[in-house]
mmCIF file of C-alpha atoms in Angstrom:
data_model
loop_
_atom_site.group_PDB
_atom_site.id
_atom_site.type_symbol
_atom_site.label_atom_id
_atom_site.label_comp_id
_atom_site.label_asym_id
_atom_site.label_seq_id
_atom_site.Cartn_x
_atom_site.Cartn_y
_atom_site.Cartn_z
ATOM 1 C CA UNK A 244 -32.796 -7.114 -18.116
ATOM 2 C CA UNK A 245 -32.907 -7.229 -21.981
ATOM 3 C CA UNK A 246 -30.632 -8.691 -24.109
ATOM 4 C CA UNK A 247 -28.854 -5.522 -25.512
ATOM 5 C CA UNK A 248 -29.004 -3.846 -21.784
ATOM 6 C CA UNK A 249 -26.928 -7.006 -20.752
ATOM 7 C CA UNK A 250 -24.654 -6.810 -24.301
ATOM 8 C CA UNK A 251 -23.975 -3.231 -23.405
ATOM 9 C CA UNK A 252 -22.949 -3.250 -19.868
ATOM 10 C CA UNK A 253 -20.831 -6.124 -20.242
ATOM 11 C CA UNK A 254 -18.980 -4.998 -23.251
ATOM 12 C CA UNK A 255 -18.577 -1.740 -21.247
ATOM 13 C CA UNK A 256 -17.403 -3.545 -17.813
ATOM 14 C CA UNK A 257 -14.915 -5.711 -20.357
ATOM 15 C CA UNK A 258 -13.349 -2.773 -21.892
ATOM 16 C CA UNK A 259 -12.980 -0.395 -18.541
ATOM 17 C CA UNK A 260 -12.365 -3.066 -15.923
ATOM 18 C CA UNK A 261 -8.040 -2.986 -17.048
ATOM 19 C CA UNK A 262 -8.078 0.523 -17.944
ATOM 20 C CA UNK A 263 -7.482 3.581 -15.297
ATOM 21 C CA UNK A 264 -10.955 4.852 -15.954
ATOM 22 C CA UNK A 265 -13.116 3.083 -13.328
ATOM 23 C CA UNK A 266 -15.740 0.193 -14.470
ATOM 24 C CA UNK A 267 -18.184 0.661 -11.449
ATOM 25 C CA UNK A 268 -18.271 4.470 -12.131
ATOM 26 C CA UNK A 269 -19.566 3.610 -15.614
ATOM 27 C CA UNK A 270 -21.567 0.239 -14.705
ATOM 28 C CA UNK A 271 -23.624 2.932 -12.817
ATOM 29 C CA UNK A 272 -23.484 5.852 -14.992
ATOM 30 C CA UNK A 273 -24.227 3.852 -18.468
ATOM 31 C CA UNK A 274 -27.787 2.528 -17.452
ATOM 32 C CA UNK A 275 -28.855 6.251 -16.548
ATOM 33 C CA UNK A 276 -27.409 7.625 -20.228
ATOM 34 C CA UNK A 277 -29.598 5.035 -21.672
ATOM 35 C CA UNK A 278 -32.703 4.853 -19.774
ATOM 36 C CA UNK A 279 -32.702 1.446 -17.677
ATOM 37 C CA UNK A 280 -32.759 0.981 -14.185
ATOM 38 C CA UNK A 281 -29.825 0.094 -12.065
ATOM 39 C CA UNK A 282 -28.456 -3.494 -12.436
ATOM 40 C CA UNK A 283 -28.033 -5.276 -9.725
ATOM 41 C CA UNK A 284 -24.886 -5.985 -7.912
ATOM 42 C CA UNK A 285 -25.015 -9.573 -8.818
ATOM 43 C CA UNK A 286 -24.930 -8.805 -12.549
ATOM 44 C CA UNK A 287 -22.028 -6.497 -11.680
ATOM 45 C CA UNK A 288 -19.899 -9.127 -9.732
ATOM 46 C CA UNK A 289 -20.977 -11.799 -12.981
ATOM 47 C CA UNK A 290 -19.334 -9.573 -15.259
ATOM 48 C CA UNK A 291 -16.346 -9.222 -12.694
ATOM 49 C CA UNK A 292 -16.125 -12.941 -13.008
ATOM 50 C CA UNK A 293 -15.716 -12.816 -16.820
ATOM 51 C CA UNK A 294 -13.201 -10.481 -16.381
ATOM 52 C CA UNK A 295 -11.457 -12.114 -13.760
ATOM 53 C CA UNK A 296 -11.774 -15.224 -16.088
ATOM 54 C CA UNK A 297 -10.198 -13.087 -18.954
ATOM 55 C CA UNK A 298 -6.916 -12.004 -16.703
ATOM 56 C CA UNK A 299 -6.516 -15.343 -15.057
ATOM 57 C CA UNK A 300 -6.587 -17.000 -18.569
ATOM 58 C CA UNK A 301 -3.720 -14.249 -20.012
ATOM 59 C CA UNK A 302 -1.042 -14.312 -17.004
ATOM 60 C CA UNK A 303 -1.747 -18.200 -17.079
ATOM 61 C CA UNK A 304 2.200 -18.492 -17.067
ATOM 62 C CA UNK A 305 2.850 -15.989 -14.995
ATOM 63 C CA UNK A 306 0.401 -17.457 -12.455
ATOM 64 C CA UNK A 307 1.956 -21.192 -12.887
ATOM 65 C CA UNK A 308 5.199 -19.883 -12.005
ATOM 66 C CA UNK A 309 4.478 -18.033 -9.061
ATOM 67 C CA UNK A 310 2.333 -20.722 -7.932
ATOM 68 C CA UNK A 311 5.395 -23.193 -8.534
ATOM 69 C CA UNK A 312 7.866 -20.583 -7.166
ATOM 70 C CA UNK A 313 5.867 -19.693 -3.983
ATOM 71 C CA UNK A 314 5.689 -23.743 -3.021
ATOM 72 C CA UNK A 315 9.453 -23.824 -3.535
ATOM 73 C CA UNK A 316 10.191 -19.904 -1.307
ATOM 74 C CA UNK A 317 8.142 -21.948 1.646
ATOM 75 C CA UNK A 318 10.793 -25.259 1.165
ATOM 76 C CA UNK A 319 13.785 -22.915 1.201
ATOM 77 C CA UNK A 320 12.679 -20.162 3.110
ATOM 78 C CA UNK A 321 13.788 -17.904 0.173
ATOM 79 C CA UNK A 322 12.624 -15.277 -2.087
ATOM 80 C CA UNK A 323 15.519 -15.607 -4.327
ATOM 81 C CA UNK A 324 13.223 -16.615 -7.073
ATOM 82 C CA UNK A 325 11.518 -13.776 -9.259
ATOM 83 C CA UNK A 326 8.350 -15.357 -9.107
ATOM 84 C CA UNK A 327 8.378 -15.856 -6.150
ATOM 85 C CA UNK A 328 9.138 -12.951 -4.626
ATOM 86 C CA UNK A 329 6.304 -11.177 -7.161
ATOM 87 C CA UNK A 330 3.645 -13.607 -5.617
ATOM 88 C CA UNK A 331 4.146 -12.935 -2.348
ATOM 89 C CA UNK A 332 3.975 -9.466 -2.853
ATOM 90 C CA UNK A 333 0.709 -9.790 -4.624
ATOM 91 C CA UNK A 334 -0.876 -11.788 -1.551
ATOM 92 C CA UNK A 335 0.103 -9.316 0.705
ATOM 93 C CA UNK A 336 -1.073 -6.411 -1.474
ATOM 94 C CA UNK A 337 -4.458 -8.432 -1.069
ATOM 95 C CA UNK A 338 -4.471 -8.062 2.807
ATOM 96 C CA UNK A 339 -5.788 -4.586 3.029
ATOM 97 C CA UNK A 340 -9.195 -5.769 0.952
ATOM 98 C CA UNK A 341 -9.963 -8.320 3.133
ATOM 99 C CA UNK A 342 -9.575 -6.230 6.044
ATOM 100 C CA UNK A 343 -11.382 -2.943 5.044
ATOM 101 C CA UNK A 344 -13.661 -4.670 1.977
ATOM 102 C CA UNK A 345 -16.462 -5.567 4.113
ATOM 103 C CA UNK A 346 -16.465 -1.946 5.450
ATOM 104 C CA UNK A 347 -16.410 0.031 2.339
ATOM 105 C CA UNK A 348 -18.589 -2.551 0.841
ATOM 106 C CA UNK A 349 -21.109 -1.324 3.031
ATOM 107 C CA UNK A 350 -20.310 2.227 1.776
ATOM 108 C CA UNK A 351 -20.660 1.535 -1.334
ATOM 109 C CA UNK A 352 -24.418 -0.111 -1.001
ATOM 110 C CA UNK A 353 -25.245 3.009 1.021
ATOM 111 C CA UNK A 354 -24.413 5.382 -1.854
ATOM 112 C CA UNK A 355 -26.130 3.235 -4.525
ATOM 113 C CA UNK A 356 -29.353 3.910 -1.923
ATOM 114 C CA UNK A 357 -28.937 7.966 -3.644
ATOM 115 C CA UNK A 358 -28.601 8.417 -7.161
ATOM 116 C CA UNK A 359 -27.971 11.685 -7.358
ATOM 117 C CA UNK A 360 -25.697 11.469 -4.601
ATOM 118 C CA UNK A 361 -23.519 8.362 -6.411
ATOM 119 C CA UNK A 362 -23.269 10.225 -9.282
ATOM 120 C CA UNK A 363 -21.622 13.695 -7.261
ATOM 121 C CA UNK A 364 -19.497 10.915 -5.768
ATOM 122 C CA UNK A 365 -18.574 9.283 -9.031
ATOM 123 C CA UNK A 366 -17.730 12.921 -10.818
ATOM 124 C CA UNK A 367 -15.477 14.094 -8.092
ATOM 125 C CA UNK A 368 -13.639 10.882 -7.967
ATOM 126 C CA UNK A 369 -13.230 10.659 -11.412
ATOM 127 C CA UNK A 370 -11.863 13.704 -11.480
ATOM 128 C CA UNK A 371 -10.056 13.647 -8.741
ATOM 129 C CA UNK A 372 -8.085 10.488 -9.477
ATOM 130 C CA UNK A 373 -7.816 11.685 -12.653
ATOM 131 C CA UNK A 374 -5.127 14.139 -11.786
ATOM 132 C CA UNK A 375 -3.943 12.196 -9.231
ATOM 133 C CA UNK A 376 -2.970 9.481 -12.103
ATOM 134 C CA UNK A 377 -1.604 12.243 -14.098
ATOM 135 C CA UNK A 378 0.573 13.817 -11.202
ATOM 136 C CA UNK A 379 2.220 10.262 -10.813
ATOM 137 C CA UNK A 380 2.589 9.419 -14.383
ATOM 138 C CA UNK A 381 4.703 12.665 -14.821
ATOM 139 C CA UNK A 382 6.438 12.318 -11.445
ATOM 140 C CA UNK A 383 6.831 8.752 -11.531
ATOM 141 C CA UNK A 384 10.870 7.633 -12.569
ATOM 142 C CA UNK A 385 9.767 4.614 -13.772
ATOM 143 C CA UNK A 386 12.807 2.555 -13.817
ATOM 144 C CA UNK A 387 11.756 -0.312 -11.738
ATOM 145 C CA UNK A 388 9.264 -3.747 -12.834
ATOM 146 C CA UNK A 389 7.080 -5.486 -10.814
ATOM 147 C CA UNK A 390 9.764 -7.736 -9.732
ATOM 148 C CA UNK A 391 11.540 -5.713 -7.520
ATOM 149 C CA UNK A 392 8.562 -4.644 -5.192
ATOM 150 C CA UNK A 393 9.044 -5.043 -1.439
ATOM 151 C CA UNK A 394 6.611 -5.654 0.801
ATOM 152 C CA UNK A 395 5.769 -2.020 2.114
ATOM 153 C CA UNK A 396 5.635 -0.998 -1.465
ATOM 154 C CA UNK A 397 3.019 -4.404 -1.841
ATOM 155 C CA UNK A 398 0.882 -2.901 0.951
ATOM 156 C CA UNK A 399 0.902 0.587 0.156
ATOM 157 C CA UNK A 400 -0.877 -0.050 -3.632
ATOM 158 C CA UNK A 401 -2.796 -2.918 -1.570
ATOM 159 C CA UNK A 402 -3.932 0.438 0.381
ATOM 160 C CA UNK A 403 -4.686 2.239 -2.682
ATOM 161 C CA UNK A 404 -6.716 -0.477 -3.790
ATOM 162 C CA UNK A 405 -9.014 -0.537 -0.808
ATOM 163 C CA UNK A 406 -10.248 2.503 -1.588
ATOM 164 C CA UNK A 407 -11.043 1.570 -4.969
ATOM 165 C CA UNK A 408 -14.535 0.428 -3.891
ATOM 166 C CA UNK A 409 -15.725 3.799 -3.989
ATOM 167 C CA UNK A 410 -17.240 4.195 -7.581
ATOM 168 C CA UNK A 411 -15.168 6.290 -9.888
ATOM 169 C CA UNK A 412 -12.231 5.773 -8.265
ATOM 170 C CA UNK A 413 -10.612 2.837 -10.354
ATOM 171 C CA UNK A 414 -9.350 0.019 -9.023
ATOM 172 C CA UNK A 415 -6.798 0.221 -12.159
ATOM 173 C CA UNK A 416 -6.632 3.491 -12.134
ATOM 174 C CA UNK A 417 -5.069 3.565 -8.275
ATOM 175 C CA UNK A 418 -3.097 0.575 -8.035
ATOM 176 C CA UNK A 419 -1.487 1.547 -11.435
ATOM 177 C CA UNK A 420 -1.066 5.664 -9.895
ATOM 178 C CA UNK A 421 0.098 4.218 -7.195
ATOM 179 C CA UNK A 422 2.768 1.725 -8.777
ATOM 180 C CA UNK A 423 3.947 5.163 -10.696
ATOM 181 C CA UNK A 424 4.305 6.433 -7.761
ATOM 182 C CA UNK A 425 6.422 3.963 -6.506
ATOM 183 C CA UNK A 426 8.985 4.303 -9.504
ATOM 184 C CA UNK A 427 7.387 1.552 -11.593
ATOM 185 C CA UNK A 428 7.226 1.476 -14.973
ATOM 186 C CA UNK A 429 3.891 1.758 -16.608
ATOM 187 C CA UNK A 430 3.493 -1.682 -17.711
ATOM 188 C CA UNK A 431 5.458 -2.756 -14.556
ATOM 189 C CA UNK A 432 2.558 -0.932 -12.863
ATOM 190 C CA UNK A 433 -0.346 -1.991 -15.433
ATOM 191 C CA UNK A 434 0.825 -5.782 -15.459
ATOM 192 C CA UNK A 435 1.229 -5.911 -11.300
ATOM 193 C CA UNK A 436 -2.099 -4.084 -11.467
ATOM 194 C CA UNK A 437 -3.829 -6.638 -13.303
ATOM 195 C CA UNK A 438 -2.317 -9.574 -11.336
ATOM 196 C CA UNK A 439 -3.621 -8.095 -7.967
ATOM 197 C CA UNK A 440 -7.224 -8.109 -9.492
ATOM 198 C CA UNK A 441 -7.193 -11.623 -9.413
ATOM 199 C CA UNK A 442 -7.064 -12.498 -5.729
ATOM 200 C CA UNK A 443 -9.384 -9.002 -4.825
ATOM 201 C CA UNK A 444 -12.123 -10.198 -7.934
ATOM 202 C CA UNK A 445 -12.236 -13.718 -6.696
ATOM 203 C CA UNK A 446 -12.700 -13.252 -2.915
ATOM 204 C CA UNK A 447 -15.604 -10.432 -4.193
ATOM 205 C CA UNK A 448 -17.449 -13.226 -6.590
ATOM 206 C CA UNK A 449 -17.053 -15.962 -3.605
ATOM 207 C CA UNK A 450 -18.933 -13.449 -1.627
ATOM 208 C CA UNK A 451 -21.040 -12.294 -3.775
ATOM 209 C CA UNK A 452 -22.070 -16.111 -5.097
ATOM 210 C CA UNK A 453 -22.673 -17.481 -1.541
ATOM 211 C CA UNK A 454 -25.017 -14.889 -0.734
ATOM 212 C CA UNK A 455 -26.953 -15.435 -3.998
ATOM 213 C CA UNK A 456 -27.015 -19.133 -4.074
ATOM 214 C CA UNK A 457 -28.258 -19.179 -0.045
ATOM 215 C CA UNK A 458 -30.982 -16.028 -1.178
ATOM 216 C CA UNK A 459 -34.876 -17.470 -1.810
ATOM 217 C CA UNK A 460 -35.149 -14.990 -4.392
ATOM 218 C CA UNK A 461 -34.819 -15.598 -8.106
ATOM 219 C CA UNK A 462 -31.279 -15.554 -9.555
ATOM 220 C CA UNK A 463 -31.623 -15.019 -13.362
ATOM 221 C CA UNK A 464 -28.221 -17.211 -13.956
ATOM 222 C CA UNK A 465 -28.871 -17.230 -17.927
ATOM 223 C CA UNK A 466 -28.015 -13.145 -17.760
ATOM 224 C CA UNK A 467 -25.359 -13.694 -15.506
ATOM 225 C CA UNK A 468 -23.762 -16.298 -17.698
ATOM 226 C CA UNK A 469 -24.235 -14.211 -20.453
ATOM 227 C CA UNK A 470 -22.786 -11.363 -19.102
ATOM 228 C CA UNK A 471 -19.700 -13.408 -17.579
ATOM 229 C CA UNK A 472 -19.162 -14.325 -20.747
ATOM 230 C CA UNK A 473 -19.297 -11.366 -23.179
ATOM 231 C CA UNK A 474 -17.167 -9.524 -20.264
ATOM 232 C CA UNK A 475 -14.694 -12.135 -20.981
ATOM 233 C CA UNK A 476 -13.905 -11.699 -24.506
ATOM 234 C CA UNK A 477 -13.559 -8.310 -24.106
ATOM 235 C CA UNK A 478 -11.279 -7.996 -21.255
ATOM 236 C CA UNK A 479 -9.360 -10.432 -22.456
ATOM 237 C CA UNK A 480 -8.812 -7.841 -26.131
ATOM 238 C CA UNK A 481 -8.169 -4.937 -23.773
ATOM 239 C CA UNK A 482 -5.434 -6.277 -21.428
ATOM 240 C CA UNK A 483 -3.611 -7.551 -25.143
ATOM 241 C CA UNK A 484 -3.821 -4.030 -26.150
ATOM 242 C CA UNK A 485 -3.946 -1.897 -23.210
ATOM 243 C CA UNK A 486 0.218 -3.636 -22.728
ATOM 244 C CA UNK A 487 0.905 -3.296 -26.232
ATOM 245 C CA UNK A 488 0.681 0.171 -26.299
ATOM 246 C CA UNK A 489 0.648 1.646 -22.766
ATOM 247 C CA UNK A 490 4.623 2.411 -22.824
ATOM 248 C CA UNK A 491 3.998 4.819 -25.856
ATOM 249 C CA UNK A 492 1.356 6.390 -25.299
ATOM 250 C CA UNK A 493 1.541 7.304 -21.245
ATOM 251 C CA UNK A 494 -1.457 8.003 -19.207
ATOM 252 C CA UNK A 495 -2.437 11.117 -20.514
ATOM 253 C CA UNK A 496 -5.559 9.952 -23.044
ATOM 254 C CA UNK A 497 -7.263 8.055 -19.977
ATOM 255 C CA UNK A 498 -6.603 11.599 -17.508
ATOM 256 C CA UNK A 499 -8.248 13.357 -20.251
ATOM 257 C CA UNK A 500 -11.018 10.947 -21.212
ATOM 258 C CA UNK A 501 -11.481 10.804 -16.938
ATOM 259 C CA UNK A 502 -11.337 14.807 -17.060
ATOM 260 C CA UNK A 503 -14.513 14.700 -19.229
ATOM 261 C CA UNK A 504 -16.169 12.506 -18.365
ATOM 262 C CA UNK A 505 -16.396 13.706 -14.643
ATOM 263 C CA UNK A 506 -17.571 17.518 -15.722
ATOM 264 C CA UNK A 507 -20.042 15.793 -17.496
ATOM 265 C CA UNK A 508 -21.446 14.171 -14.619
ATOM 266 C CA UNK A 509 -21.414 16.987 -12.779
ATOM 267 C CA UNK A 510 -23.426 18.958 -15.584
ATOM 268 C CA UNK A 511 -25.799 15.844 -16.444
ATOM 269 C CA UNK A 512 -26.589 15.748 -12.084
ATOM 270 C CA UNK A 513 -26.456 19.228 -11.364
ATOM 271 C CA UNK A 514 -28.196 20.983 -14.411
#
């Protein structure tokens, strides 16, 4: 990989990774608009990292006191605490990855196998969970935060998310339609969202990073690093803004952008 091939698919994996538009669907789709070949899926779970390190580093707070709160839930056998109660829900919104991840995982390095094919899949799920995000964004009574999730509610997006390994569909995108769904708020939604990406992002870079470091083949790290790292700053931009503004401005830009961009896929494959 050259230097602006790396530039360019981590800016884009920084910027779409926390927004409802799906970051593998363009990871794949951006090397074909400009002419490289596929990246590999270590350079895609690098810039995962960055991003990972981006949200980790911005609910640093939030992640201290559920942390705290959690260790104090298990002494009391309570979840009287806000914090807690929000981290256990995110660990058991986690549960459904790790028992369907490996699965779909598979899935998803069969598709990559097809171009063509990826990209039909990537269009129709783009669209698909397009409207899908808009149906629950106008449905949705949003009156509750993320602190008042139960644990069926937990699983259910934790469901959602699973399927999210299939490219296009948006791991964002799902867990926040979902959250809608579930009469959250949108930045109840967005912010629970983002929290849940830590646990699912880390167990897919541990993966990932023990099956590279045991490999005999080359690892480029320096691109990797690189990659981490530009991913980083610009996840880190997005999730400021993306919570800023997400309350006034609804889902509606990201169903259209998601609208367009899938017919365009579909005419770039099919004619």
């Amino acid at each position: 990989m050259d230097v602006v091939q790396i530039v360019l698919l981590a800016v884009v994996q920084g910027f779409t990774e926390f927004l409802p538009i799906s970051s593998s669907a363009h990871l794949i789709v951006t090397p074909t608009v400009f002419g490289y070949a596929l990246q590999s899926l270590a350079f895609d779970v690098a810039v995962h990292v960055g991003t990972l390190a981006a949200v980790m580093l911005y609910f640093r707070q939030e992640l201290t006191s559920m942390a705290v709160a959690i260790g104090g839930s298990i002494r009391r056998r309570s979840l009287a605490d806000p914090s807690a109660r929000l981290g256990w829900m995110v660990l058991i919104a986690t549960l459904p990855i790790l028992v369907l991840g490996l699965p779909l995982k598979s899935l998803l390095e069969f598709l990559r196998e097809d171009g063509q094919l990826v990209e039909l899949v990537i269009a129709s799920t783009t669209l698909g969970f397009g409207l899908l995000l808009w149906l629950a964004d106008a449905v949705g009574k949003r009156k509750r935060d993320e602190y008042r999730l139960g644990w069926g509610s937990a699983l259910l997006i934790g469901l959602f998310q699973a399927i999210a390994i299939i490219p296009g569909t948006s791991r964002s995108g799902i867990t926040m339609t979902a959250g809608l769904l579930l009469g959250l708020t949108r930045q109840a939604a967005s912010r629970f969202s983002f929290l849940l990406s830590i646990p699912t992002i880390l167990i897919a870079g541990l993966l990932q990073t023990k099956e590279l470091v045991e490999s005999p083949d080359p690892v480029a790290w320096g691109q990797l690093w690189l990659g981490a790292a530009l991913s980083f700053i610009v996840a880190y931009l997005t999730i400021h803004f993306f919570l800023r503004f997400i309350e006034r401005v609804s889902m509606l830009p990201f169903v259209l952008y998601r609208l367009v961009l899938g017919l365009l896929i579909y005419w770039i494959v099919l004619f």
